[in-house]
Tab-separated table of C-alpha atoms in Angstrom:
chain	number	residue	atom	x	y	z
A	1	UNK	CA	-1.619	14.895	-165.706
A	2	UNK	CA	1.703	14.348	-164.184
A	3	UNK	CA	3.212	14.851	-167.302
A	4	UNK	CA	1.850	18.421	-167.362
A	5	UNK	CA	2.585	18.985	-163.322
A	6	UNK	CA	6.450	18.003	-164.119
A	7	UNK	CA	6.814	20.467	-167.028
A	8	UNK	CA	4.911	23.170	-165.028
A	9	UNK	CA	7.391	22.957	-162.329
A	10	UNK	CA	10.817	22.675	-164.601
A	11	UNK	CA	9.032	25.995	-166.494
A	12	UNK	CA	8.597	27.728	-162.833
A	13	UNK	CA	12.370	26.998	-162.420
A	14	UNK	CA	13.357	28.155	-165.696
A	15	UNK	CA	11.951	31.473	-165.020
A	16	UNK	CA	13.557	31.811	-161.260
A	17	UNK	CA	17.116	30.457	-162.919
A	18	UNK	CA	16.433	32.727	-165.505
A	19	UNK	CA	15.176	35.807	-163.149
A	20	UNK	CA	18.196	35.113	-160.660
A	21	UNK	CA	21.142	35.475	-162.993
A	22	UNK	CA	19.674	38.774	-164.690
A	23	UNK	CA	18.699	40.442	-161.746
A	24	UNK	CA	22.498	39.539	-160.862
A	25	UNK	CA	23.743	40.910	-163.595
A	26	UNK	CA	21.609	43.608	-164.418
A	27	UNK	CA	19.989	44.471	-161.531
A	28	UNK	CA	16.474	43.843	-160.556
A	29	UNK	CA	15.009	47.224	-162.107
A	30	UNK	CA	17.110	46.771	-165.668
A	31	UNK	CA	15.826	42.756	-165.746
A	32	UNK	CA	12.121	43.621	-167.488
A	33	UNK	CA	9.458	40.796	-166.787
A	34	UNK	CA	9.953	40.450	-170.875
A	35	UNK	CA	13.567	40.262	-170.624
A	36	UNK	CA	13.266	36.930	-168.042
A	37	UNK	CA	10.562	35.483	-169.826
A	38	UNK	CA	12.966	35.336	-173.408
A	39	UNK	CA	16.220	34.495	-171.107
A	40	UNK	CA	13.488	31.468	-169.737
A	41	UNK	CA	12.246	30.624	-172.916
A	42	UNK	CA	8.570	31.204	-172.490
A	43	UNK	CA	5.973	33.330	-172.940
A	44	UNK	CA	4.816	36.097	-171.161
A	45	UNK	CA	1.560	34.529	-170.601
A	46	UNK	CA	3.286	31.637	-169.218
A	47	UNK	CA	5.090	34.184	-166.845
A	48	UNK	CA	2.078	35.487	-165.647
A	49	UNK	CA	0.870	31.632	-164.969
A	50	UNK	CA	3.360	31.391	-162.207
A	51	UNK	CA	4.165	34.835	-161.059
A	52	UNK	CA	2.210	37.635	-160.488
A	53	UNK	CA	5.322	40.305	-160.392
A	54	UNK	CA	8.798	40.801	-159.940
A	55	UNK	CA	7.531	41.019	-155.698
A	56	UNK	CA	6.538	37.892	-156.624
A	57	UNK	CA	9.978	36.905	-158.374
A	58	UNK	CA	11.821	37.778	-155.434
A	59	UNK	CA	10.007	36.158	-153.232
A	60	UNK	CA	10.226	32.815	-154.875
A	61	UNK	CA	13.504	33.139	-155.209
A	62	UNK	CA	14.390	33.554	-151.403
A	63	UNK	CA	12.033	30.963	-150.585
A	64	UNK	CA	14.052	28.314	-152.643
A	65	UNK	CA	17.193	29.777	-150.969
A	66	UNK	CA	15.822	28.787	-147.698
A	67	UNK	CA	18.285	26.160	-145.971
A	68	UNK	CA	17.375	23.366	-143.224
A	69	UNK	CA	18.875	26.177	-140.328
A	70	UNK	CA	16.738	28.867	-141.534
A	71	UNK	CA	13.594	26.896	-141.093
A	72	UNK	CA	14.696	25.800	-137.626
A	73	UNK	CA	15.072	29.092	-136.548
A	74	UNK	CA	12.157	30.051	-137.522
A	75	UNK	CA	10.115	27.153	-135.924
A	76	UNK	CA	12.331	27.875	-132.915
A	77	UNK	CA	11.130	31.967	-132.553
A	78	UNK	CA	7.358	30.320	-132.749
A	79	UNK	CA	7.381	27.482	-130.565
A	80	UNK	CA	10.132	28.281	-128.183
A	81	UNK	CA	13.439	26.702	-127.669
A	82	UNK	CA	14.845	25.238	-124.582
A	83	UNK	CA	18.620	26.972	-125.574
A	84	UNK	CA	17.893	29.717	-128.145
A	85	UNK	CA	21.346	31.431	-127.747
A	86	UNK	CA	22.846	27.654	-128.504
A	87	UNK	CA	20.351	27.768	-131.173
A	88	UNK	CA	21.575	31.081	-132.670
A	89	UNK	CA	25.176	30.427	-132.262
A	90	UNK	CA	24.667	26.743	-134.849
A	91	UNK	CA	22.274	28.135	-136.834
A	92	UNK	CA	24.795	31.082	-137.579
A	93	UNK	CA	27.888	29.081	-138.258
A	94	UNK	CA	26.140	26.394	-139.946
A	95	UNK	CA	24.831	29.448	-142.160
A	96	UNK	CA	28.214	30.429	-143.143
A	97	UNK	CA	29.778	26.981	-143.713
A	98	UNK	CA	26.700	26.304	-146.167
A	99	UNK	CA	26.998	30.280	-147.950
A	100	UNK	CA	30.598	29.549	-148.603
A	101	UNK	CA	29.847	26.517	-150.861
A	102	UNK	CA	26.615	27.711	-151.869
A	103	UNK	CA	25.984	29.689	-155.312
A	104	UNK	CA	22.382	30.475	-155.011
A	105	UNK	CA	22.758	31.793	-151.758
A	106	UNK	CA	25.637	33.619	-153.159
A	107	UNK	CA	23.117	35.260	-155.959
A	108	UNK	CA	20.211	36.122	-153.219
A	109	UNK	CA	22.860	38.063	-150.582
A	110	UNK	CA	24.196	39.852	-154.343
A	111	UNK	CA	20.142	40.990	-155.399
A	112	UNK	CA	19.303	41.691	-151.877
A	113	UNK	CA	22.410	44.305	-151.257
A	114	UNK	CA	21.847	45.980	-154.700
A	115	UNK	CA	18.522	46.476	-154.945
A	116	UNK	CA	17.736	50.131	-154.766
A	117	UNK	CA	15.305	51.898	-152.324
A	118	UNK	CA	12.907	53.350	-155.617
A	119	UNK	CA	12.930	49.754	-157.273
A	120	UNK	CA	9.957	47.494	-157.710
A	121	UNK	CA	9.734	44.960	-154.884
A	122	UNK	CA	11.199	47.629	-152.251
A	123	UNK	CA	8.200	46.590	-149.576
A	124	UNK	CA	9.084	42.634	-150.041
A	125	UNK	CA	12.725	43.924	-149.114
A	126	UNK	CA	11.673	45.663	-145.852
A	127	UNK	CA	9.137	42.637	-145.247
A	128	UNK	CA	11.690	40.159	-145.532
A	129	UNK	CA	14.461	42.271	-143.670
A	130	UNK	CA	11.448	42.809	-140.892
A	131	UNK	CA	10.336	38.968	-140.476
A	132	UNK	CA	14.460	38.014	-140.199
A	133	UNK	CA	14.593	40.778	-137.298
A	134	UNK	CA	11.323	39.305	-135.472
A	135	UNK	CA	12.697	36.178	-135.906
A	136	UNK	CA	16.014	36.690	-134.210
A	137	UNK	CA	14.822	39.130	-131.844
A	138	UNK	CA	11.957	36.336	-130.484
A	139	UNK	CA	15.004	34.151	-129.825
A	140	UNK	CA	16.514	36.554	-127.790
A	141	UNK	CA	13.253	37.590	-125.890
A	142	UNK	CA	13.118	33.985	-125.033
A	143	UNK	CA	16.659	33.657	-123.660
A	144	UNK	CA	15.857	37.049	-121.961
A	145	UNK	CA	12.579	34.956	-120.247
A	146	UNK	CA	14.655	32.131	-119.251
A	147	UNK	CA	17.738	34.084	-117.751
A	148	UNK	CA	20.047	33.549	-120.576
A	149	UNK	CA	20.999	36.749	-121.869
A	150	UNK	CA	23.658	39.377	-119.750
A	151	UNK	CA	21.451	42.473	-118.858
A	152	UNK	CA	24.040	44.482	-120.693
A	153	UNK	CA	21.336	44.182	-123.870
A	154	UNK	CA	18.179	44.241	-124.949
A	155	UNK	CA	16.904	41.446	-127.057
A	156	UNK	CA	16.094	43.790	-129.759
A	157	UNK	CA	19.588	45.494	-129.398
A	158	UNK	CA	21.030	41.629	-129.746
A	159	UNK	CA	18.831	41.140	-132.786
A	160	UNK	CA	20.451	43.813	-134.427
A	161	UNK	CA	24.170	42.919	-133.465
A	162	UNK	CA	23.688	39.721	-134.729
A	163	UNK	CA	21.942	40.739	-137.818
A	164	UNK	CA	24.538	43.568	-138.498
A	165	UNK	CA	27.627	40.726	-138.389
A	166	UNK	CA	25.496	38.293	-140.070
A	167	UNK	CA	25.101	40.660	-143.059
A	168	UNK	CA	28.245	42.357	-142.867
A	169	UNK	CA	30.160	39.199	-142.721
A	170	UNK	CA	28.337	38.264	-146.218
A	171	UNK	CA	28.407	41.194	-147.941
A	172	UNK	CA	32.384	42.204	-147.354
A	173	UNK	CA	33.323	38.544	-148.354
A	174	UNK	CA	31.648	39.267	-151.571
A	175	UNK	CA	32.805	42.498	-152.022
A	176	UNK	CA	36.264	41.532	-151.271
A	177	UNK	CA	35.917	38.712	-154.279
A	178	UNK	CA	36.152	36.599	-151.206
A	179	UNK	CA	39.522	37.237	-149.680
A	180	UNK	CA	39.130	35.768	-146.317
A	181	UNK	CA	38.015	32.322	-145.089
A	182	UNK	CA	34.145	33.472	-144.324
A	183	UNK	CA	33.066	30.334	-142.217
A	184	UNK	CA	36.712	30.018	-140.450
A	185	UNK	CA	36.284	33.896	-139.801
A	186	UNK	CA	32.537	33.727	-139.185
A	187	UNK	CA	33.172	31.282	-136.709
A	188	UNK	CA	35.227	32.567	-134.614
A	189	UNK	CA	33.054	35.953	-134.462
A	190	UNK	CA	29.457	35.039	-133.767
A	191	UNK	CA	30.929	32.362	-130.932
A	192	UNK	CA	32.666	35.336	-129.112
A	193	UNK	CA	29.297	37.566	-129.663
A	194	UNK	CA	27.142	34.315	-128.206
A	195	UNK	CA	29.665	34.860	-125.287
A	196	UNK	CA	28.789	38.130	-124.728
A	197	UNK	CA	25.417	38.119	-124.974
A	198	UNK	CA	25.363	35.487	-122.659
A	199	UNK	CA	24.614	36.042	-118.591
A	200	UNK	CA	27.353	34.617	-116.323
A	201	UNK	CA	26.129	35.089	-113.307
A	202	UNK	CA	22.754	34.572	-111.759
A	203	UNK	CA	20.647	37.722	-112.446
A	204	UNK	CA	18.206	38.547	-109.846
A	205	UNK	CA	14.742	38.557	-110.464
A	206	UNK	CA	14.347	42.147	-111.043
A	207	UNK	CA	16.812	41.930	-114.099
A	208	UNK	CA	14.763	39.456	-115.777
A	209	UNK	CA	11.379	41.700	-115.305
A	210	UNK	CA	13.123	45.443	-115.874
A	211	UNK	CA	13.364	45.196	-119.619
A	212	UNK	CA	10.677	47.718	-121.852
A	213	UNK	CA	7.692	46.042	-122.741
A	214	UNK	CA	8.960	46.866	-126.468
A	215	UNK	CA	11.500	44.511	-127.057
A	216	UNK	CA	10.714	43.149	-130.270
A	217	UNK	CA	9.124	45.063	-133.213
């Protein structure tokens, strides 16, 4: 029985080594369900034994891609934090140190950024993209709540700064065949943007209660 549990598992990761370097290669709407299973060496049937569809594909594939930060975070936006900008700002640079050296991360940023708006899996895309904005945008509702954040944003509109140079840090040090030093750069970036977002004063009590009910999505 364990036998059979251990080659299960090393054919699951055949197919998601197999799925992540053609739909990085070929794209995720060229890289056929028949094309992985003969780049995995197995069977369609044995496919369909792990994975229901190419949704399905993708989403396996960012879930192994998850690091240790990503987790916290997450855990963090649920259960609260007692410093979520402090949170935020490690989680962010500890992101880019570990992208820099990391190939599979690499390959998930590369399918993410090319896959097309008409392509199969399209909905996980937005999910994903959706839960990663909730996430960060819970974080800054909470440092909103505990007087953390300058009144000069929204938590929403911090969500989306953040996300914007998260992503755009990635993608252009990919693009550029990675021409700058991304967690040196990164660095130096998300701790001035912490340093914005953060209040320096006192705020009064009706700054902390003026903000929209609507400030996460």
């Amino acid at each position: 029985m364990r036998r059979s549990k251990e080659d299960a598992e090393q054919t699951r990761q055949a197919i998601l080594d197999a799925a992540e370097e053609m739909f990085c290669n070929l794209g995720v709407a060229a890289s056929t369900l028949a094309k992985i299973s003969s780049r995995a060496g197995v069977t369609r049937g044995a496919f369909y034994w792990h994975f229901k569809d190419k949704a399905d594909l993708l989403q396996a594939l960012h879930e192994r891609s998850f690091l240790a930060h990503e987790v916290l975070i997450r855990a963090a936006a649920r259960d609260g934090h007692e410093d979520p900008l402090g949170l935020l700002e490690s989680a962010a640079i500890e992101m880019l140190s570990a992208f820099e050296k990391d190939l599979r991360q690499q390959r998930m940023v590369m399918i993410m950024n090319a896959h097309g708006p008409a392509e199969e899996g399209t909905a996980w895309l937005q999910a994903v993209n959706a839960d990663l904005f909730r996430t960060l945008s819970a974080l800054f509702v909470q440092a909103h709540a505990k007087g953390q954040l300058t009144p000069d944003f929204l938590p929403d509109e911090a969500a989306s700064i953040l996300l914007a140079t998260m992503n755009g840090l990635l993608t252009e040090w990919l693009r550029s065949d990675k021409s700058f030093q991304l967690a040196q750069l990164g660095t130096r970036l998300v701790k001035r943007q912490m340093t914005m977002f953060r209040q320096t004063a006192e705020p009064d009590l009706e700054t902390l209660t003026s903000y929209p009910e609507q400030v996460s999505r």
